[in-house]
PDB file of C-alpha atoms and ligand atoms in Angstrom:
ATOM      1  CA  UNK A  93      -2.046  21.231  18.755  1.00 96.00           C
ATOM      2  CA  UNK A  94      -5.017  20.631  17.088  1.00 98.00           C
ATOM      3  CA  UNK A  95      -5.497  16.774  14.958  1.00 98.00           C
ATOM      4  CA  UNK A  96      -8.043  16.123  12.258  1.00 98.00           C
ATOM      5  CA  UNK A  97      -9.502  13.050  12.624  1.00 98.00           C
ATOM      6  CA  UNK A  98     -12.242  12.382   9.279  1.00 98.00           C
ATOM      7  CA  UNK A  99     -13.463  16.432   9.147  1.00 97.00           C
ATOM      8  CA  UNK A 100     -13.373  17.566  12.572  1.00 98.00           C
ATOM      9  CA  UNK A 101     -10.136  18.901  14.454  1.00 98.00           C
ATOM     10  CA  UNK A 102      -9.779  17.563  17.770  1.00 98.00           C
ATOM     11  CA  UNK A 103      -7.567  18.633  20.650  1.00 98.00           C
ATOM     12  CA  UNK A 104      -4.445  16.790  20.832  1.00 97.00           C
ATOM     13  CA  UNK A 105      -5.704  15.059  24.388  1.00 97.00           C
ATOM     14  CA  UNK A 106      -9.101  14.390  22.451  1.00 98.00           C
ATOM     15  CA  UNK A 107      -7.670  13.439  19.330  1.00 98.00           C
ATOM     16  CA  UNK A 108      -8.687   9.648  19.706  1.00 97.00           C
ATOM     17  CA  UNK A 109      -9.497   6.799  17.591  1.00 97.00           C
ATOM     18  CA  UNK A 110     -11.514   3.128  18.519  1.00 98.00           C
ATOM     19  CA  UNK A 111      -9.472  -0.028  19.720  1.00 98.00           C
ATOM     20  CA  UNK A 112     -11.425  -1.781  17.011  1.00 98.00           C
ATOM     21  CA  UNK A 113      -9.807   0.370  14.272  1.00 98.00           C
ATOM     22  CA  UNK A 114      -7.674  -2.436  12.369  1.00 98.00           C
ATOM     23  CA  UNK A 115      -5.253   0.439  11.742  1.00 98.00           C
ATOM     24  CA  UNK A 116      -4.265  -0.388  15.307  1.00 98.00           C
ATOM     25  CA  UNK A 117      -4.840  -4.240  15.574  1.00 98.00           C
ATOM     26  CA  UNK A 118      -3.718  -5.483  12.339  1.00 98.00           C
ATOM     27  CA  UNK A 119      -1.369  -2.132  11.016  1.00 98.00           C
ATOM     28  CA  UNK A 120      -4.310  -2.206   7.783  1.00 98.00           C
ATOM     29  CA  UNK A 121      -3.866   1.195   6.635  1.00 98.00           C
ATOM     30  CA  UNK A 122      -1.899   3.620   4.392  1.00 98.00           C
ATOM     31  CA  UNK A 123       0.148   7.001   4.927  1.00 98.00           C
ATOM     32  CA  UNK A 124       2.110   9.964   4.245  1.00 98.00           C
ATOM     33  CA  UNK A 125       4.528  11.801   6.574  1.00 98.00           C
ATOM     34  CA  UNK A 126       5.052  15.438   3.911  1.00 98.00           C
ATOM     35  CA  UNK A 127       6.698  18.541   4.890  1.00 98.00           C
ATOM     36  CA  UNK A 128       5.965  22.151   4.712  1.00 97.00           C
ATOM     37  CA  UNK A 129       8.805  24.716   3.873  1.00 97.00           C
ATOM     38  CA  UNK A 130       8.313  28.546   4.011  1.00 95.00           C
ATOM     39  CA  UNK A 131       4.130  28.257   4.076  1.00 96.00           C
ATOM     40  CA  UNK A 132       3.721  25.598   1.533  1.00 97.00           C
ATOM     41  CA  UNK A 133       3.382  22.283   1.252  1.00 98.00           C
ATOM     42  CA  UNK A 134       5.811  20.463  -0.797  1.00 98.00           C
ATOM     43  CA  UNK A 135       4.422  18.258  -3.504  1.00 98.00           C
ATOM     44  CA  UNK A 136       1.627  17.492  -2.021  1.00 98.00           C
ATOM     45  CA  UNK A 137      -0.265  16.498  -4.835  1.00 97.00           C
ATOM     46  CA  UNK A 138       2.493  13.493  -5.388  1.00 98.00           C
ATOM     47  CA  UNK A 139       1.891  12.409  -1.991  1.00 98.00           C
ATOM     48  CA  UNK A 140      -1.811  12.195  -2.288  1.00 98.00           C
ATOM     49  CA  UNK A 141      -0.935  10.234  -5.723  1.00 98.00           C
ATOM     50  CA  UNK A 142       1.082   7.564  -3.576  1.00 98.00           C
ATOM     51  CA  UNK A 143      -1.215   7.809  -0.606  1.00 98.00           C
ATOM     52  CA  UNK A 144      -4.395   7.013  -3.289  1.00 98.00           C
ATOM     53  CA  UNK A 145      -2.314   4.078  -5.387  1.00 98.00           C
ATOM     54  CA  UNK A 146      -1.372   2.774  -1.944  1.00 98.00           C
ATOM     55  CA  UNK A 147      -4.817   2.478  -0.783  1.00 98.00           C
ATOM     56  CA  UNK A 148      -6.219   1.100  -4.176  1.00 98.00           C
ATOM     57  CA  UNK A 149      -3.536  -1.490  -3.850  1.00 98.00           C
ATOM     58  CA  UNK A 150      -4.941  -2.638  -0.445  1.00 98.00           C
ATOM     59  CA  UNK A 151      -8.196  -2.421  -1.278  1.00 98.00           C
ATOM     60  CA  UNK A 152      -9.028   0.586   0.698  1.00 98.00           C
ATOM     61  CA  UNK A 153     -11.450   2.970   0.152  1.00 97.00           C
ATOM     62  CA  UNK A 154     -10.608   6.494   0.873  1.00 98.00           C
ATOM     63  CA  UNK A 155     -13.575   8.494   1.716  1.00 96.00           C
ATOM     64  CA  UNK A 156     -12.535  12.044   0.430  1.00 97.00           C
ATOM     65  CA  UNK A 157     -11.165  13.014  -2.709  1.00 97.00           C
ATOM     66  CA  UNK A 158      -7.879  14.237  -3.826  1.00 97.00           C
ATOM     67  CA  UNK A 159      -9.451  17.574  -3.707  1.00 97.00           C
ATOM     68  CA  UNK A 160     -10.708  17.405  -0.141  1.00 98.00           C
ATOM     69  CA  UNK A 161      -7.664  16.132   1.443  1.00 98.00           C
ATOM     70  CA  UNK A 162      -5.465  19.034  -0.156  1.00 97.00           C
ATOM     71  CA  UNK A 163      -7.978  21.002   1.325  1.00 97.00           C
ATOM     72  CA  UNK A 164      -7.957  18.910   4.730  1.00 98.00           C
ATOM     73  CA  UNK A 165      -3.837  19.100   4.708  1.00 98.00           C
ATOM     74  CA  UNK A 166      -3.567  22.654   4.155  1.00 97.00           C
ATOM     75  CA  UNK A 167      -5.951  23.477   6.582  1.00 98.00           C
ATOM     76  CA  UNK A 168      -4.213  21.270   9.090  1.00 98.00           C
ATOM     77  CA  UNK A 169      -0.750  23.323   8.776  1.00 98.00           C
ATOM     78  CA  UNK A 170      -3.324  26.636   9.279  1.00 97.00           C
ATOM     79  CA  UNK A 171      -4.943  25.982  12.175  1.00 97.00           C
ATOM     80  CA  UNK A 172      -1.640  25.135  13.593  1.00 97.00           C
ATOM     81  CA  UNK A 173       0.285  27.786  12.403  1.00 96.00           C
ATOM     82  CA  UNK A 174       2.613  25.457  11.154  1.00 96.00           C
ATOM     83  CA  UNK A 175       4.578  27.010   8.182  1.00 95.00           C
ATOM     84  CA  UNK A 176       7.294  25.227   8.314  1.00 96.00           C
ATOM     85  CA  UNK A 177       6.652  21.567   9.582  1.00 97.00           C
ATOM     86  CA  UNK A 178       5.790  18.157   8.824  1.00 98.00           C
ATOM     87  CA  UNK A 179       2.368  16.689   8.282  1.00 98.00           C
ATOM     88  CA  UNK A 180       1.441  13.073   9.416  1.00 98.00           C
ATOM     89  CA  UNK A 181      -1.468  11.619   7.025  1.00 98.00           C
ATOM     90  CA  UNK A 182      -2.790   8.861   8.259  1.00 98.00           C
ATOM     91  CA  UNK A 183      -6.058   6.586   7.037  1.00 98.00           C
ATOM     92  CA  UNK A 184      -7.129   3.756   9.052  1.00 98.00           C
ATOM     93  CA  UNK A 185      -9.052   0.703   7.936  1.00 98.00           C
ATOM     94  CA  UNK A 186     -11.770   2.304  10.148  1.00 98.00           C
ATOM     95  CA  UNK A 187     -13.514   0.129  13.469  1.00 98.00           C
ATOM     96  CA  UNK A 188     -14.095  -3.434  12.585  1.00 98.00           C
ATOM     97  CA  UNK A 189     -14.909  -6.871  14.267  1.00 97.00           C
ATOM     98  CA  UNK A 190     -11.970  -8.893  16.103  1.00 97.00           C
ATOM     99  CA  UNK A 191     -11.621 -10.717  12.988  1.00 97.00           C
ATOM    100  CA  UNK A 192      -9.595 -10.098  10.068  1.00 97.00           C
ATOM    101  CA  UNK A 193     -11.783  -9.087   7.762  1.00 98.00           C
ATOM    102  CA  UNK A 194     -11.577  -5.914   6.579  1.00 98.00           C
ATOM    103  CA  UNK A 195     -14.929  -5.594   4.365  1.00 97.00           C
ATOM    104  CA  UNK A 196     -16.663  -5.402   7.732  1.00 98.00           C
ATOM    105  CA  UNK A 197     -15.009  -2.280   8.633  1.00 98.00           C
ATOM    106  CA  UNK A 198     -17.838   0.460   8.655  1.00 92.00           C
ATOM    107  CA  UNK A 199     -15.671   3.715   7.298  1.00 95.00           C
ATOM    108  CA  UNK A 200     -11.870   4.628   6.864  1.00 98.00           C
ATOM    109  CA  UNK A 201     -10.508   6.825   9.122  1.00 98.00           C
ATOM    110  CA  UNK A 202      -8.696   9.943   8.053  1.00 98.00           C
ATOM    111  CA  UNK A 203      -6.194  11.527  10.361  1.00 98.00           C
ATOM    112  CA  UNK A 204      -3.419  14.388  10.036  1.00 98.00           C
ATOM    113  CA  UNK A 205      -1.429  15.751  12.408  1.00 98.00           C
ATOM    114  CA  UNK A 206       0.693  18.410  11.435  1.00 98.00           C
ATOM    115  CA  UNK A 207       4.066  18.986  13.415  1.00 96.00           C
ATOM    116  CA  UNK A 208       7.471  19.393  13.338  1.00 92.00           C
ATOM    117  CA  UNK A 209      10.376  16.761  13.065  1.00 90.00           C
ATOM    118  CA  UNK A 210      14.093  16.605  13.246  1.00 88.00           C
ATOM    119  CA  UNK A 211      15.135  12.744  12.886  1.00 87.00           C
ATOM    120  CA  UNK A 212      18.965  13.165  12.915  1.00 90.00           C
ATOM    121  CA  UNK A 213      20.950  15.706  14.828  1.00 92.00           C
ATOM    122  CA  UNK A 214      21.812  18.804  12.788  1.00 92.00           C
ATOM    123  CA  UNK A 215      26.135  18.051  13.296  1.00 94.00           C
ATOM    124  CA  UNK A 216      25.058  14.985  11.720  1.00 95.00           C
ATOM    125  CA  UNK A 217      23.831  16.450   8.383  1.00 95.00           C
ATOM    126  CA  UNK A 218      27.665  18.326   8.025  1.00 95.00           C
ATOM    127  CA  UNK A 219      29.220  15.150   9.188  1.00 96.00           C
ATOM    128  CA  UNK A 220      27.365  12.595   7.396  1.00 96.00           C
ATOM    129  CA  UNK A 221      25.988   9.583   9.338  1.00 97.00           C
ATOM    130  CA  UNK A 222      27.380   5.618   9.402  1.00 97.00           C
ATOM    131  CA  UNK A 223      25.281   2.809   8.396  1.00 98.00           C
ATOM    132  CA  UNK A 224      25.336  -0.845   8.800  1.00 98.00           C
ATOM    133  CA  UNK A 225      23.654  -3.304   6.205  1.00 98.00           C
ATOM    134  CA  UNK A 226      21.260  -5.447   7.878  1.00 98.00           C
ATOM    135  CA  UNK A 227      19.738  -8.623   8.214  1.00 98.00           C
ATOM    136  CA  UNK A 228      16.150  -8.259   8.037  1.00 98.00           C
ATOM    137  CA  UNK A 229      15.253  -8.303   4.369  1.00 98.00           C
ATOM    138  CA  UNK A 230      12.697  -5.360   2.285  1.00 97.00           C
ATOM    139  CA  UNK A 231       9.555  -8.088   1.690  1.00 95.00           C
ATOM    140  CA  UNK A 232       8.798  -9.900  -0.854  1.00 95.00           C
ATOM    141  CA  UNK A 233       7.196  -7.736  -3.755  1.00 94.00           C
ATOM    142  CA  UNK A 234       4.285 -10.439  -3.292  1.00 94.00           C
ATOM    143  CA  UNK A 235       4.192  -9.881   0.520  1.00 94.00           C
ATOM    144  CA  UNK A 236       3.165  -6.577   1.102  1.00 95.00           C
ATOM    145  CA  UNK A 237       4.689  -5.078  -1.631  1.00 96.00           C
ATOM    146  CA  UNK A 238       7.117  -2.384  -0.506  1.00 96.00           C
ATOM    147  CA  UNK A 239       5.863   0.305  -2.969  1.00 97.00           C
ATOM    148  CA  UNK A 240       2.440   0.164  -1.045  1.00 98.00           C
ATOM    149  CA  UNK A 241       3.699   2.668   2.059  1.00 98.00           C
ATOM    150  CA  UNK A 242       1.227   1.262   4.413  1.00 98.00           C
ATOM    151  CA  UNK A 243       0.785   1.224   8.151  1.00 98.00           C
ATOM    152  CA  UNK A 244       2.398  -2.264   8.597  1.00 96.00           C
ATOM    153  CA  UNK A 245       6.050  -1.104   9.196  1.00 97.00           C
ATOM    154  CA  UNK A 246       7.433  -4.068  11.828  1.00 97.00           C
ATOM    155  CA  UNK A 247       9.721  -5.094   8.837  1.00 96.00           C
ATOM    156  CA  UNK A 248      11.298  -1.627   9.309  1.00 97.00           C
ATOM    157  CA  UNK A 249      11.235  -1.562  12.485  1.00 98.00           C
ATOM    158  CA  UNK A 250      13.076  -4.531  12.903  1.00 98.00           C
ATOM    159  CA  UNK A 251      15.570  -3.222  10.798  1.00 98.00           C
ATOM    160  CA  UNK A 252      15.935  -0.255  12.545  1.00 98.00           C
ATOM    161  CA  UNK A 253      15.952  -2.172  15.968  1.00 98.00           C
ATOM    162  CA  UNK A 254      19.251  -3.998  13.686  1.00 98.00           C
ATOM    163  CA  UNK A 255      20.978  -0.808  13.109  1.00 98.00           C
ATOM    164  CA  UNK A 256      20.280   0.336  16.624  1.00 98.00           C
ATOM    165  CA  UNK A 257      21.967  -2.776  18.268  1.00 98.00           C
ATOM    166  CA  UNK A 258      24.739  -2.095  16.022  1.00 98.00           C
ATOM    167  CA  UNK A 259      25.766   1.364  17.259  1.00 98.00           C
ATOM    168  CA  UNK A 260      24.019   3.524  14.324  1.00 97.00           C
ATOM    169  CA  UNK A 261      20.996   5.101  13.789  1.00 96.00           C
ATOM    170  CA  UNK A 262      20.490   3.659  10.200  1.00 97.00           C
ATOM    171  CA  UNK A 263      20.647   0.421   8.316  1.00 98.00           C
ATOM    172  CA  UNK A 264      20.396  -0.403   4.567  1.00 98.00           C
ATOM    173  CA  UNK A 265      17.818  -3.082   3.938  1.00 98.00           C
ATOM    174  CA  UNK A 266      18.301  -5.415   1.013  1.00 98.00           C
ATOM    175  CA  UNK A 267      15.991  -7.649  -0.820  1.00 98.00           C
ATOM    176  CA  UNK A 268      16.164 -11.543  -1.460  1.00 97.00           C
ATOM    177  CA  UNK A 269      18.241 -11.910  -3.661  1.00 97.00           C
ATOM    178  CA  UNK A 270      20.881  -9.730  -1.790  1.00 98.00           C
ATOM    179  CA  UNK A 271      20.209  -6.411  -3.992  1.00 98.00           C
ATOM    180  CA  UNK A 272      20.270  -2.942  -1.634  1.00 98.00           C
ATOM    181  CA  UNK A 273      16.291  -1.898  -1.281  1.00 98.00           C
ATOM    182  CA  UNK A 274      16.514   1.070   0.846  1.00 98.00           C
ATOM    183  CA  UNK A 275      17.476   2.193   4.107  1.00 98.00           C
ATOM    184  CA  UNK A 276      14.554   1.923   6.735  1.00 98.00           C
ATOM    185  CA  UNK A 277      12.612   4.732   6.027  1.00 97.00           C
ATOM    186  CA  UNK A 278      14.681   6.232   3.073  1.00 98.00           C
ATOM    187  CA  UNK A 279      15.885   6.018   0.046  1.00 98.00           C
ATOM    188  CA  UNK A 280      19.560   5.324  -0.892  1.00 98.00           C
ATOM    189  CA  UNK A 281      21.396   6.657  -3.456  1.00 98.00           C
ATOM    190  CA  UNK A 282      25.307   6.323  -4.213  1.00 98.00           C
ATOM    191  CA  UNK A 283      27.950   8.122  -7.079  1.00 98.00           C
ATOM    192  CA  UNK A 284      30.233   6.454  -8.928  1.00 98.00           C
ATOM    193  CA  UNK A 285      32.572   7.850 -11.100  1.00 98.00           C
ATOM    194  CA  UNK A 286      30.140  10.588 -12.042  1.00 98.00           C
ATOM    195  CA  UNK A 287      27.303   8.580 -12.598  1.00 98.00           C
ATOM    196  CA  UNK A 288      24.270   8.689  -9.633  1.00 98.00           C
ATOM    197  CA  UNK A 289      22.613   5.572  -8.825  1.00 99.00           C
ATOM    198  CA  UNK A 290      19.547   4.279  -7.260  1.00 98.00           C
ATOM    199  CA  UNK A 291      18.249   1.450  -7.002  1.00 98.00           C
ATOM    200  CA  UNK A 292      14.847   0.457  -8.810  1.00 98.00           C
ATOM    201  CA  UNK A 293      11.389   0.231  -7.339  1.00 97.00           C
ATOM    202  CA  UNK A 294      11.669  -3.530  -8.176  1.00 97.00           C
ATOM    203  CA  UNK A 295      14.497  -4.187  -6.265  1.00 98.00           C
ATOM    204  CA  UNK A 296      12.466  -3.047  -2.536  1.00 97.00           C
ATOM    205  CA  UNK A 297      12.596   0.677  -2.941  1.00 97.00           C
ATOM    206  CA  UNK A 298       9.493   3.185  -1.996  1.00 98.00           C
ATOM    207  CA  UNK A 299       9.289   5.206  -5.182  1.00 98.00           C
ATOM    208  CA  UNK A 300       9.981   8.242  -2.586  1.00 98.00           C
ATOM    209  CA  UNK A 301       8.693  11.797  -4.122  1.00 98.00           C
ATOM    210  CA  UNK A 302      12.102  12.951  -2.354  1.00 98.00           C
ATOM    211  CA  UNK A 303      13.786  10.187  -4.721  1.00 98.00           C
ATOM    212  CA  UNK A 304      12.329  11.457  -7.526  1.00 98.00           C
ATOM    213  CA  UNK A 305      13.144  14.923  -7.085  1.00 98.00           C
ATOM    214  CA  UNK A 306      16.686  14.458  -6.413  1.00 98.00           C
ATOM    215  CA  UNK A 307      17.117  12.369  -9.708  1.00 98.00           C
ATOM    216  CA  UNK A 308      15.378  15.297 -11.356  1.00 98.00           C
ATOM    217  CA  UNK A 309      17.605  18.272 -10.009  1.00 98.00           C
ATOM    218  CA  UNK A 310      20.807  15.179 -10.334  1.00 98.00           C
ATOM    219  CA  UNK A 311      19.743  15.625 -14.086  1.00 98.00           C
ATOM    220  CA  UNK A 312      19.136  19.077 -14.426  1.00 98.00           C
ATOM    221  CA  UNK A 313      23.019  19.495 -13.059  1.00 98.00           C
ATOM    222  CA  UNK A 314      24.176  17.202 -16.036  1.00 98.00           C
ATOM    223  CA  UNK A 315      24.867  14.231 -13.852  1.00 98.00           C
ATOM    224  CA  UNK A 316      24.330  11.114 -15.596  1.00 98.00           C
ATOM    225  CA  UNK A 317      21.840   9.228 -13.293  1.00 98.00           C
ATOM    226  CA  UNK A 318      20.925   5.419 -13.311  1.00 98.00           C
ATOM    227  CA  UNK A 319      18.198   3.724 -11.641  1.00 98.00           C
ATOM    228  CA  UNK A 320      20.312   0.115 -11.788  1.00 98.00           C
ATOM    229  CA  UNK A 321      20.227  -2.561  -9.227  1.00 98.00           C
ATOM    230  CA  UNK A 322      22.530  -2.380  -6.636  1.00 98.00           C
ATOM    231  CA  UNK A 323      25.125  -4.780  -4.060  1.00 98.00           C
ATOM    232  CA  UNK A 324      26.466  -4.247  -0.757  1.00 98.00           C
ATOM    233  CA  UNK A 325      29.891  -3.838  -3.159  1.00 98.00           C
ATOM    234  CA  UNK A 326      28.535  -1.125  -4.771  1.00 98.00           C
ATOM    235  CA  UNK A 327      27.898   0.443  -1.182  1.00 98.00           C
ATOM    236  CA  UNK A 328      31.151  -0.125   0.030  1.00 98.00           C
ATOM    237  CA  UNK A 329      32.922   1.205  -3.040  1.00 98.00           C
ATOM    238  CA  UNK A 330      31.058   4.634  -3.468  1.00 98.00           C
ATOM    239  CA  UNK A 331      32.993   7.558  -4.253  1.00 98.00           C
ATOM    240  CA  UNK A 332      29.456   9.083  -2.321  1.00 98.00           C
ATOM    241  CA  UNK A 333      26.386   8.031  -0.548  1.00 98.00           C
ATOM    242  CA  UNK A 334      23.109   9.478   0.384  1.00 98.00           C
ATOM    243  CA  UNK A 335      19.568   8.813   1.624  1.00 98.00           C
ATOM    244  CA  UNK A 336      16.597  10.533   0.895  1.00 98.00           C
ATOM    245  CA  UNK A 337      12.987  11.257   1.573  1.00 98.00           C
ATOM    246  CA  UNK A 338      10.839  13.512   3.176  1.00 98.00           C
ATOM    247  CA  UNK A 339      11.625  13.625   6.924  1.00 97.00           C
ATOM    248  CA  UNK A 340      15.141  12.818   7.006  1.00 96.00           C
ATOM    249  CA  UNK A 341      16.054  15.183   3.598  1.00 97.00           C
ATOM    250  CA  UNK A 342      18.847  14.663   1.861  1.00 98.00           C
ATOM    251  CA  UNK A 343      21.715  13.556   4.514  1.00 98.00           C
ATOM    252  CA  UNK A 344      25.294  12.160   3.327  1.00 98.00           C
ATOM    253  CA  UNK A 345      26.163   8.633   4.457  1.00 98.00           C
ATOM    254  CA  UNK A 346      30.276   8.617   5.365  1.00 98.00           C
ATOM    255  CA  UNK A 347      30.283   5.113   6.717  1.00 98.00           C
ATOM    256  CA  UNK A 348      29.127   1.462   5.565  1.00 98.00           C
ATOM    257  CA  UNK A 349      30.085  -1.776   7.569  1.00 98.00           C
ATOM    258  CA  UNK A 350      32.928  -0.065   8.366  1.00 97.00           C
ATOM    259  CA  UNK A 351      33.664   0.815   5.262  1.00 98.00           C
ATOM    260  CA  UNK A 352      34.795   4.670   4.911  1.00 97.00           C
ATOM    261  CA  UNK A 353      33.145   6.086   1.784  1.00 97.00           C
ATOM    262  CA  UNK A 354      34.463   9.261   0.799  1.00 90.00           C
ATOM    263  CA  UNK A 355      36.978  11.686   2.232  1.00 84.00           C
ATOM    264  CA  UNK A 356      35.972  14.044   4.453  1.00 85.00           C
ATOM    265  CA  UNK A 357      32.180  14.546   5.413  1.00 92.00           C
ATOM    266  CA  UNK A 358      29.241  14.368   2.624  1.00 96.00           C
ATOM    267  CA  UNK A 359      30.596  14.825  -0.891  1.00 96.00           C
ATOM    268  CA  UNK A 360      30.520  17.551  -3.174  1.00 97.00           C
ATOM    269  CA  UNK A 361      27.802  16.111  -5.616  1.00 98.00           C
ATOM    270  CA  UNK A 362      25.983  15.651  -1.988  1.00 98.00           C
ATOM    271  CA  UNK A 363      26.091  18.901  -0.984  1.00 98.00           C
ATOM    272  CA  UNK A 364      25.282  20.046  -4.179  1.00 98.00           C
ATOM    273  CA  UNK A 365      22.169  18.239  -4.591  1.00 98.00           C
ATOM    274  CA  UNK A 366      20.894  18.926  -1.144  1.00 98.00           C
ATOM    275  CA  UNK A 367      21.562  22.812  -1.735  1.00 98.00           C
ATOM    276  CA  UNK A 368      19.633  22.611  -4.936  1.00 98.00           C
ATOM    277  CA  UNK A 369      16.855  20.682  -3.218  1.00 98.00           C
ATOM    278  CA  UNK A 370      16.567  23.086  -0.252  1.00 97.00           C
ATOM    279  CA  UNK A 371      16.286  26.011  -3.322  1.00 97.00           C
ATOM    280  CA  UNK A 372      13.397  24.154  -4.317  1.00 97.00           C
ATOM    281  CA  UNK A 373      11.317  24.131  -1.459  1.00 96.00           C
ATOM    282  CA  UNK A 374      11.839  27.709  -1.581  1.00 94.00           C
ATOM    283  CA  UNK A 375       9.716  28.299  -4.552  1.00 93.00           C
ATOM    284  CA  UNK A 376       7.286  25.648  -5.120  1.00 93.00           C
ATOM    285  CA  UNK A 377       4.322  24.517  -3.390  1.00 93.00           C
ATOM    286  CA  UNK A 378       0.990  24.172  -2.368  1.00 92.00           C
ATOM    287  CA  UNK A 379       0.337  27.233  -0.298  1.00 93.00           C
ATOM    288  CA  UNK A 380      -0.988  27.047   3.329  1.00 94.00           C
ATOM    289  CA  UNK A 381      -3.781  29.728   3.057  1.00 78.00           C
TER     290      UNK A 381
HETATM  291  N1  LIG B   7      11.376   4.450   1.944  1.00 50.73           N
HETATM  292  C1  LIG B   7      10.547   4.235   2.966  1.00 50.73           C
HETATM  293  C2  LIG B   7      10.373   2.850   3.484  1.00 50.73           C
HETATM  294  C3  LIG B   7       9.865   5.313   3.548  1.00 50.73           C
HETATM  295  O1  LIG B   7       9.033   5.107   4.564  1.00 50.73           O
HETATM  296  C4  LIG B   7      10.073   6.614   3.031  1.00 50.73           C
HETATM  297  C5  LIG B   7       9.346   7.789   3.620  1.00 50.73           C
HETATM  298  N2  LIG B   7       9.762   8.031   4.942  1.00 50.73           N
HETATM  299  C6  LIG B   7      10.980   6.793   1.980  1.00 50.73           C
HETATM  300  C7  LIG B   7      11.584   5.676   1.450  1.00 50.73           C
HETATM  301  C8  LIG B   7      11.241   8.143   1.407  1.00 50.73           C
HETATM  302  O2  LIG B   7      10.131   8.601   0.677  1.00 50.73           O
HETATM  303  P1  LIG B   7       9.751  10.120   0.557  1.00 50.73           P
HETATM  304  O3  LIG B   7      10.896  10.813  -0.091  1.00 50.73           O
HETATM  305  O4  LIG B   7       8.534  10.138  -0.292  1.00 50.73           O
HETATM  306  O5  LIG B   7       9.507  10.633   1.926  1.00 50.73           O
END
């Protein structure tokens, strides 16, 4: 495997970057993780329109254009041969002093690795998957806010290390005032009577280009869809559930604290949706040349 590291590829052995970068000793940095379906890259240009407004929001100065890193991503998956994969786009606050500050790091640091992924069995995507809520909270919207999907993911992890403890391989995070945010690396979505919901970016939630999709193809289908905060009760008394987002897909949710949601595997609105969504990447994209 070959990794770009700021226009060069590297071999995957000599794909290295400094101890000083304050990517790695303070998590300052921004990414993408974006998949590639039949030899294109799936909205692309919406993930380079996070990764930029996630950057901006920290300040961080990305030394290529929008332009450049389609180019960059593209030719990532090419020299690769990856056609059908996932792309890791990475940039680094660049190699700085032992101190914080990040003005006195010399140059960002772009990296992409393009690769494959699986995060959840494939039995698990016919079964659906249980949940538990946890206890670590999405941050404070004047922390780091969680739209800004940056390199600092402990909160996540910690959440994740929750869910782990508890016997699952997923939590759902909420915010401070007790609203669902998101799972830990996905967004959550549940139907009610008909009507799809999601929570707001406001309440904790990445606005995830998978998200956004889904809502759009939910609408397209006629359902009624709500972006509306959400409580643990409105988990627990889903006639559905769902995460989304790029890695992970579209994958039903069956179980919450216990709580059974559903019959009998992912629901039909699920299935539906995550049909119409694999249709999609099917036809559209930006093609790997
Ligand atoms: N929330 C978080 C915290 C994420 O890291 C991600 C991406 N893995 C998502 C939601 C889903 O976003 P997307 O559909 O853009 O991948």
């Amino acid at each position: 495997m070959k990794v770009y590291i700021s226009g060069t590829f590297y071999e995957q052995d000599e794909a290295k970057i400094s101890v000083f970068d304050h990517g790695l000793l303070y998590g300052d940095g921004v990414f993408e993780g974006i998949r590639a379906y039949h030899g294109r890259v799936f909205r692309l240009r919406d993930h380079l329109d996070r990764l930029f407004d996630s950057a901006k929001a920290i300040a961080l100065d990305i030394p290529m254009d929008g332009d450049a890193l389609m180019r960059a991503v593209t030719e990532a998956c090419k020299v690769n041969g990856i056609r059908d994969g996932y792309i890791r786009l990475v940039v680094t606050r660049g190699v700085g002093t032992l101190g914080l500050n990040p003005y006195l790091c010399k140059k960002s640091e772009v990296i992409i690795i393009a690769d494959s992924i699986q995060l959840y069995p494939k039995e698990m995507y016919e079964q659906g998957m249980k949940v538990v809520t946890v206890g670590t909270l999405r941050n404070h919207a004047e922390a780091v806010n969680p739209r800004i999907k940056s390199l600092n993911y402990l909160n996540n992890v910690l959440a994740k290390i929750e869910a782990i403890n508890a016997g699952v391989m997923e939590c759902i995070m909420l915010n401070g005032q007790g609203q669902v945010a998101e799972a830990s690396g996905d967004n959550i979505f549940v139907l009610k009577h008909g009507v799809l919901k999601t929570p707001p970016v406001w309440c904790g939630a990445l606005e995830g280009i998978t998200r956004n999709v889904v809502m759009d193809l939910a609408r397209e289908a006629g359902i009624e869809v709500r972006e509306t905060p959400l409580q643990r009760y409105d988990l627990y008394t889903a006639d559905e559930m769902f995460m989304t987002g790029t890695a992970a897909e579209i994958i039903g949710i069956t179980e919450v604290d216990r709580r059974t949601i559903g019959a009998d595997g992912p629901g039909p609105v699920t299935r539906k949706l995550a049909n119409a969504f694999h249709a999609l990447t099917r036809t559209e994209g930006e093609p790997i040349l």
